[in-house]
Coordinates of C-alpha atoms in Angstrom, one line a residue:
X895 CA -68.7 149.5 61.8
X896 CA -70.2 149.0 65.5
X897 CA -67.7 146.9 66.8
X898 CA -64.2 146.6 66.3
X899 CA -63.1 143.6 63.7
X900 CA -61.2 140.4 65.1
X901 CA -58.1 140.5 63.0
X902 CA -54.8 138.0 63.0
X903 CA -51.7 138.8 61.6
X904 CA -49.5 136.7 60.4
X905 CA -46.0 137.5 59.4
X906 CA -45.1 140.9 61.6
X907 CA -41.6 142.0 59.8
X908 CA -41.6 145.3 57.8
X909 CA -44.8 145.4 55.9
X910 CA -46.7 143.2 58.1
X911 CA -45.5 145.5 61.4
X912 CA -47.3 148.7 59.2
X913 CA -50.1 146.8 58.3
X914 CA -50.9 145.6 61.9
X915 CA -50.1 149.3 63.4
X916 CA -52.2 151.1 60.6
X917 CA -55.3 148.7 61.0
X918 CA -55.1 149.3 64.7
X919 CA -54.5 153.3 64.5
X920 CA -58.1 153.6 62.1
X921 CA -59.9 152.5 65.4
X922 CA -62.0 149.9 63.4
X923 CA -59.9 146.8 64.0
X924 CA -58.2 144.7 67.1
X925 CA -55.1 142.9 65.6
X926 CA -53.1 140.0 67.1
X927 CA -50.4 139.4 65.9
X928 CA -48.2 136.0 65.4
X929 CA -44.5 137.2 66.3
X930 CA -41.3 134.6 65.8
X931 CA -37.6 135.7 65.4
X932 CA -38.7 139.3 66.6
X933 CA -41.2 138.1 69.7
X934 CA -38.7 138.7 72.9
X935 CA -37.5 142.1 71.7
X936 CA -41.2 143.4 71.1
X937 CA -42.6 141.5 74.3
X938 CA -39.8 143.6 76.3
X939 CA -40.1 146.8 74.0
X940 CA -42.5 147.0 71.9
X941 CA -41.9 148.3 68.0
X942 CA -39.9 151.4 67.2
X943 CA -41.0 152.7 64.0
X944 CA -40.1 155.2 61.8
X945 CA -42.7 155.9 58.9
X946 CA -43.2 158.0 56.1
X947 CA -46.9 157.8 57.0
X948 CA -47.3 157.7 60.3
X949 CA -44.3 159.5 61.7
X950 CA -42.1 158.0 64.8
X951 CA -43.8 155.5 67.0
X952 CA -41.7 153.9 70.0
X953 CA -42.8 151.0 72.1
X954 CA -46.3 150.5 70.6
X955 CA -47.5 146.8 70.6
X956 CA -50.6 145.6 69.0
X957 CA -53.4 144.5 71.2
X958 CA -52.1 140.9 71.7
X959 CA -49.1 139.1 70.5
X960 CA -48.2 135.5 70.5
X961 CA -46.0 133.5 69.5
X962 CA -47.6 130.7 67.2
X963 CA -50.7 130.3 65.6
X964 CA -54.2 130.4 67.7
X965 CA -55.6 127.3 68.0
X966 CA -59.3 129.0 67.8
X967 CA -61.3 125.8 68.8
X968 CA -59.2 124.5 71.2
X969 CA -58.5 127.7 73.3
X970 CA -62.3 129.2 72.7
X971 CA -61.0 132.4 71.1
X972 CA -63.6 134.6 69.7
X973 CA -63.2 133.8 65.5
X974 CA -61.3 135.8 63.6
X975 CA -62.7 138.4 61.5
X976 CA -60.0 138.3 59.1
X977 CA -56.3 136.6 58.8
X978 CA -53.7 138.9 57.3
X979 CA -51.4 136.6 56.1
X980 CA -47.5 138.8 55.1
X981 CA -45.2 135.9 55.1
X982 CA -43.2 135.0 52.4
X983 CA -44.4 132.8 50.3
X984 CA -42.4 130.5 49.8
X985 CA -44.3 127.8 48.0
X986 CA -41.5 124.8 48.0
X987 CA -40.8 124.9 51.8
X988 CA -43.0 123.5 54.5
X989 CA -45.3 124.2 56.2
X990 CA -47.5 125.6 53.6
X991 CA -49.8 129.2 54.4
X992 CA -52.9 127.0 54.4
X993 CA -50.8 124.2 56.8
X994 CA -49.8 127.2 59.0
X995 CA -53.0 129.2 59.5
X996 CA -55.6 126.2 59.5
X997 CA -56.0 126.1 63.4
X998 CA -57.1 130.2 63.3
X999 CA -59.9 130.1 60.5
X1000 CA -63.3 129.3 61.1
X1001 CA -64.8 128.1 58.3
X1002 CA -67.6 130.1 56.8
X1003 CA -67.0 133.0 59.0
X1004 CA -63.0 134.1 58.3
X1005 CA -61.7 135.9 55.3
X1006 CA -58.6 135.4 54.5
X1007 CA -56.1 138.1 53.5
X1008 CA -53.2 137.6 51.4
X1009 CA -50.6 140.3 51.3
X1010 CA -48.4 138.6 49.1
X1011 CA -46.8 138.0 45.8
X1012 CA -47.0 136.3 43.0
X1013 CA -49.5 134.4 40.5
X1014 CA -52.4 131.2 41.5
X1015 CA -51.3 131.5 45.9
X1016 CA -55.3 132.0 46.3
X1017 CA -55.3 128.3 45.2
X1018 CA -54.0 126.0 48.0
X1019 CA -55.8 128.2 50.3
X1020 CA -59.7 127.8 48.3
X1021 CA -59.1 124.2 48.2
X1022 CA -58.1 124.5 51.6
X1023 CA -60.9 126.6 53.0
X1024 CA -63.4 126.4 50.3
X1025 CA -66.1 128.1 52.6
X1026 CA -64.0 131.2 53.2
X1027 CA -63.3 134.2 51.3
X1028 CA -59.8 134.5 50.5
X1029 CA -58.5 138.0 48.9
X1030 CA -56.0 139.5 47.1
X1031 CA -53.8 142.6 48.4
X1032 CA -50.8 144.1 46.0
X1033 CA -49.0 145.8 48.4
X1034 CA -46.7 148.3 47.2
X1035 CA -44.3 149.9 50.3
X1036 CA -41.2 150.3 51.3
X1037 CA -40.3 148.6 54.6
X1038 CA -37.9 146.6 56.5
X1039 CA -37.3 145.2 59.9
X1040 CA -33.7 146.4 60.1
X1041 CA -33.1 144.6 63.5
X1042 CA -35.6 142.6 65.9
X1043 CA -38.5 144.9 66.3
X1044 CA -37.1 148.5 64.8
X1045 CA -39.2 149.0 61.5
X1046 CA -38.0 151.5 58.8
X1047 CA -41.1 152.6 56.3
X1048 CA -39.9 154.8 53.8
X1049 CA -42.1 154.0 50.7
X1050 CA -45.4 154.7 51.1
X1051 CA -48.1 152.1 52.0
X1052 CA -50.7 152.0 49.0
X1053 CA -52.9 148.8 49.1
X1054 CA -54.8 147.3 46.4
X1055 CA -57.3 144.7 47.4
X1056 CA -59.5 142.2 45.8
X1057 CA -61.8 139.1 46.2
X1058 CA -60.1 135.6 44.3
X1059 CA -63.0 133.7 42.9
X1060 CA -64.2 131.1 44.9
X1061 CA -66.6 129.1 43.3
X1062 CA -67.6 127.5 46.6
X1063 CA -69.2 130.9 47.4
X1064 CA -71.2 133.9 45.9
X1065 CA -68.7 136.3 44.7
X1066 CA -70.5 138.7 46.3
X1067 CA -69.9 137.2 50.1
X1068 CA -65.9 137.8 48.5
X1069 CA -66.6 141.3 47.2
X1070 CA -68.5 142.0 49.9
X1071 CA -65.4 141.0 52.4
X1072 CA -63.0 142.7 50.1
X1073 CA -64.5 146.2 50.4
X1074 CA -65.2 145.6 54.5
X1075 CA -61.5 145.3 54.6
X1076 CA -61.1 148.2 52.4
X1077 CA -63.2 150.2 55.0
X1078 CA -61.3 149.2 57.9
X1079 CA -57.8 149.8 56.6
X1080 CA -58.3 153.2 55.1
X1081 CA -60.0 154.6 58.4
X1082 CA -56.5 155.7 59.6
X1083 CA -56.5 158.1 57.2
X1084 CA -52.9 157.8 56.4
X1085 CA -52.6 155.5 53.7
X1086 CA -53.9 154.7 50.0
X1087 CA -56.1 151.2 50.2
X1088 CA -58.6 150.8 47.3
X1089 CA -60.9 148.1 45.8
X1090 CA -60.1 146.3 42.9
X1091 CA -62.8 144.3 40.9
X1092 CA -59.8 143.2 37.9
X1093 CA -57.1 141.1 41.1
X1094 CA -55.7 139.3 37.6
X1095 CA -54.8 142.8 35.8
X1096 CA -53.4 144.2 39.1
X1097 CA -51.2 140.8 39.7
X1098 CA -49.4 140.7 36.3
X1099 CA -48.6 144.0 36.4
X1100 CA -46.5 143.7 39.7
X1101 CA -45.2 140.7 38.1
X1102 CA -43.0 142.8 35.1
X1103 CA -41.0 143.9 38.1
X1104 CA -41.1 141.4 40.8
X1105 CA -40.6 138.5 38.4
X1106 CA -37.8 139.8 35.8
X1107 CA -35.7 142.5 38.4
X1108 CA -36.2 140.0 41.7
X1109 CA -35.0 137.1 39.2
X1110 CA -32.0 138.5 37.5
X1111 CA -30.5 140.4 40.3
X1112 CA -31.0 137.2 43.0
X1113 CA -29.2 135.4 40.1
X1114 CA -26.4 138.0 39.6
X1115 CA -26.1 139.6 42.9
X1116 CA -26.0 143.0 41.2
X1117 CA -28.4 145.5 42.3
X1118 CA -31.3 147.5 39.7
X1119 CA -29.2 150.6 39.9
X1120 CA -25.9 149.4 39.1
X1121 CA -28.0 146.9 35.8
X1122 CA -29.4 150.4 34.9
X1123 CA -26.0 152.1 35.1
X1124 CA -24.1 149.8 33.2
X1125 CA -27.4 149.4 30.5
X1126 CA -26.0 145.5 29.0
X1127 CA -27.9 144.1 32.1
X1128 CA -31.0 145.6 31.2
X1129 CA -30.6 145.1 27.5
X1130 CA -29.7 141.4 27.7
X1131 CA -31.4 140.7 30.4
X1132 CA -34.2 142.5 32.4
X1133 CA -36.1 143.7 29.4
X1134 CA -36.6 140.6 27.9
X1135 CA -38.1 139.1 31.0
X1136 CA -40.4 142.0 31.0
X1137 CA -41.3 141.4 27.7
X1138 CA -41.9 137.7 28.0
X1139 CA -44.5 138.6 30.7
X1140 CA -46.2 141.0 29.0
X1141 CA -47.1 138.5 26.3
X1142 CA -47.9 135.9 28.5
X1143 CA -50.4 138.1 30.4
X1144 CA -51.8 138.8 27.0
X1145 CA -52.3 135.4 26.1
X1146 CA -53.9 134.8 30.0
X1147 CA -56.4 138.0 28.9
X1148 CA -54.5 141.0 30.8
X1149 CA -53.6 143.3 28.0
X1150 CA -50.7 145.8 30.2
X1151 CA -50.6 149.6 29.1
X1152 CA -48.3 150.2 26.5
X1153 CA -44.6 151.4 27.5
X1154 CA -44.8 149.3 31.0
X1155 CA -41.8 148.0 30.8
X1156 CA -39.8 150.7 30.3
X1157 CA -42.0 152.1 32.9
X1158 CA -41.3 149.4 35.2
X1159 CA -37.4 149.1 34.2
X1160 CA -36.9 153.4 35.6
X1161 CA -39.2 152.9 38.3
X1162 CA -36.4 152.9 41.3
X1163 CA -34.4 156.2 41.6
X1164 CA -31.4 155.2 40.1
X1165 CA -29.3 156.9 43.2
X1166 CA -30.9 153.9 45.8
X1167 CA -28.9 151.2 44.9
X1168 CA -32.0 149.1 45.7
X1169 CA -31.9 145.1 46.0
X1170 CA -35.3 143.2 45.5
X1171 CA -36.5 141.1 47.7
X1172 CA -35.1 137.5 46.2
X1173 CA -31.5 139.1 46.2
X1174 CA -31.7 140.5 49.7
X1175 CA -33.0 136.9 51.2
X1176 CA -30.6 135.1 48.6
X1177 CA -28.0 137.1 50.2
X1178 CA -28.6 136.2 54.0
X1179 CA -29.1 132.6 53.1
X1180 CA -33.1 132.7 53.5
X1181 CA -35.4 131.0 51.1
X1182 CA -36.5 133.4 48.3
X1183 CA -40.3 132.8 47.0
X1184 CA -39.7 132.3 43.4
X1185 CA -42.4 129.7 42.5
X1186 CA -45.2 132.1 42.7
X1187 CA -43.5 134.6 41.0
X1188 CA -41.2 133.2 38.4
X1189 CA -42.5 129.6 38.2
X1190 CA -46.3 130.1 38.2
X1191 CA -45.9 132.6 35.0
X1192 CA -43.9 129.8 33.0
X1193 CA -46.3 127.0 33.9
X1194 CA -49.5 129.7 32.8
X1195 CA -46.9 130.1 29.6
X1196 CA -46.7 126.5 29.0
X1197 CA -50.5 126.2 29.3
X1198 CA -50.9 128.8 26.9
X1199 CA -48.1 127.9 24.4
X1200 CA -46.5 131.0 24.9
X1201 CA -42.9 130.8 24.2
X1202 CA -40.6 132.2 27.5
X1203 CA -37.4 130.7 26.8
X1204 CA -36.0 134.0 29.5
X1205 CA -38.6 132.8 32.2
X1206 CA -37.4 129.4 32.0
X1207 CA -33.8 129.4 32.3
X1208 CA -34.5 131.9 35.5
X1209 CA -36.5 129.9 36.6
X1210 CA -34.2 126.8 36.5
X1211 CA -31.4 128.6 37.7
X1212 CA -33.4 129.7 40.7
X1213 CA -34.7 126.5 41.6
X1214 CA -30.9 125.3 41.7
X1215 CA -30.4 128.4 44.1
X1216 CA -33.0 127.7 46.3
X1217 CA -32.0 123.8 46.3
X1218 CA -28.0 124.9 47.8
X1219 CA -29.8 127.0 50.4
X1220 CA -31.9 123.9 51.1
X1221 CA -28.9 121.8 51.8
X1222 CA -27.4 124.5 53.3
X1223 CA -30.1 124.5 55.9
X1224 CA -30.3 120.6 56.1
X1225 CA -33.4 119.6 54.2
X1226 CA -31.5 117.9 51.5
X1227 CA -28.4 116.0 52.0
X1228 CA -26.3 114.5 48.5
X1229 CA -24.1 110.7 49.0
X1230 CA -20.8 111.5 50.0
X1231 CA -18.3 110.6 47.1
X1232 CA -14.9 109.6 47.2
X1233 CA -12.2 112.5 46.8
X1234 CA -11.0 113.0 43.4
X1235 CA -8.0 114.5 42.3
X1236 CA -8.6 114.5 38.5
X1237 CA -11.9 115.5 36.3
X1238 CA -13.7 114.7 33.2

């Protein structure tokens, strides 16, 4: 590439922190990035980061950081080449992704990159953009922002990327995007980032973990090692999770390779102690994104009359989860009733 890709980041805690330093290292993009909790400490300081790929890096800062979304029009910034988007997704909380990045696309021109999980989140965004590409990237690493601006990466960064289908568009203006980014991400020459034409196949399979262990340890509070120690938690509940998304992703036209779930199941060493994602936030009070990846699976296994009767009681019990952490946070409030001293 002759000159140096335009590229906004959106969401810079642990995975979005490697993906902005990695595009920058390769030499093929300029990233800003959109910084919130974490923006004073890395303003002063820049990142400290300590990666399995890239070594120990202190006090690097991407080219520009902000702190809220560019207003492209309005401040005459020079489009964006692509918008990275790592936030959580968290589908029942506002503002939206497609609410919160609207004033940085330029329609026709941006391609719009979502490093996130889940089933259907290229939806609101084509419906929303319907002249951009928007693309898939599975991202499977290991890294946390263990305090404002100090990154720990110790799983290494292999990303899978893809073009949604956009009907708006030619697929191959999508494609076409996809494998750009491809290019410029790979250039560091540290990481694994490959093209994938099948973004369904790739989906569902992250889904037989991120659906079934995020689920039932955010639910229990007990970590994948200590379920695979004591085996019940596993047997009564994990497995059939996994199972229940295998046969829904069949149905949907995704046949998974045989013995995946046990696969999946023994995937963490069983020394790490490791808590998902849903049951770390659930923990610190934050919002967990469970529509995308426990509710959009049971509504594709309503459409496709595949019995889940797992899926959905997770799925209910979550939604009443994320509902105390919303009145916890004070976007629901209940009547106040009287004090009772006896019950039904």
């Amino acid at each position: 590439m002759s000159d140096k890709a335009n590229v906004l980041l959106v969401g810079s805690g642990g995975v979005g922190t490697l993906a902005a330093y990695n595009l920058e290292v390769g030499g093929l993009a300029s990233v800003t990035s959109v910084l919130r909790s974490n923006h004073d400490a890395v303003a002063q300081n820049g990142f400290t980061i300590t990666s399995l790929d890239h070594g120990f890096v202190k006090g690097w800062k991407p080219s520009t950081i902000r702190n809220s979304i560019p207003e492209v029009d309005k401040e005459g910034i020079k489009p964006y080449d692509f918008i990275v988007v790592t936030t959580k997704n968290i589908a029942d909380v506002s503002p939206t992704v497609a609410v919160l990045i609207a004033p940085a696309v330029t329609g026709g021109h941006t391609s719009i990159v979502l490093l996130q999980n889940g089933l259907n989140i290229e939806k609101p965004l084509i419906a929303a953009f319907p002249t951009n590409p928007v693309l898939s990237g599975v991202s499977l690493i290991g890294a946390t922002e263990t305090s404002p601006g100090v990154i720990l990466h110790d799983d290494r960064d292999r990303l899978i990327i893809g073009a949604f289908t956009n009907h708006s568009i030619p697929l191959s203006v999508s494609t076409t995007a996809a494998k750009i980014f491809v290019e410029i991400y790979s250039a560091s020459g540290k990481v694994s980032c490959t093209y994938e034409d099948n973004v369904g196949f790739v989906r569902w399979r992250k889904l037989v973990y991120n659906a079934c262990y995020n689920s039932a340890c955010a639910i229990t509070h007990m970590d994948t090692s200590r379920m695979r120690i004591l085996k019940y938690p596993i047997d009564d509940v994990v497995r059939p999770l996994m199972l229940e998304i295998v046969a829904i992703a069949k149905e949907a036209g995704y046949e998974l390779p045989e013995g995946i779930v046990e696969d999946i199941i023994h995937c963490d060493p069983e020394d790490t102690y490791f808590k998902p994602s849903m049951q770390q936030d659930i923990e610190k009070g934050n919002f967990m994104e469970f529509e995308n990846i426990v509710g959009e699976p049971l509504r594709e296994a309503e459409k496709l009359g595949v019995p889940a009767p797992n899926l959905r009681m997770a799925y209910g019990l979550l939604r009443i989860l994320q509902t105390n952490i919303k009145e916890a946070k004070g976007l629901l409030s209940f009547p106040t009733g009287a004090d009772r001293t006896t019950h039904c």
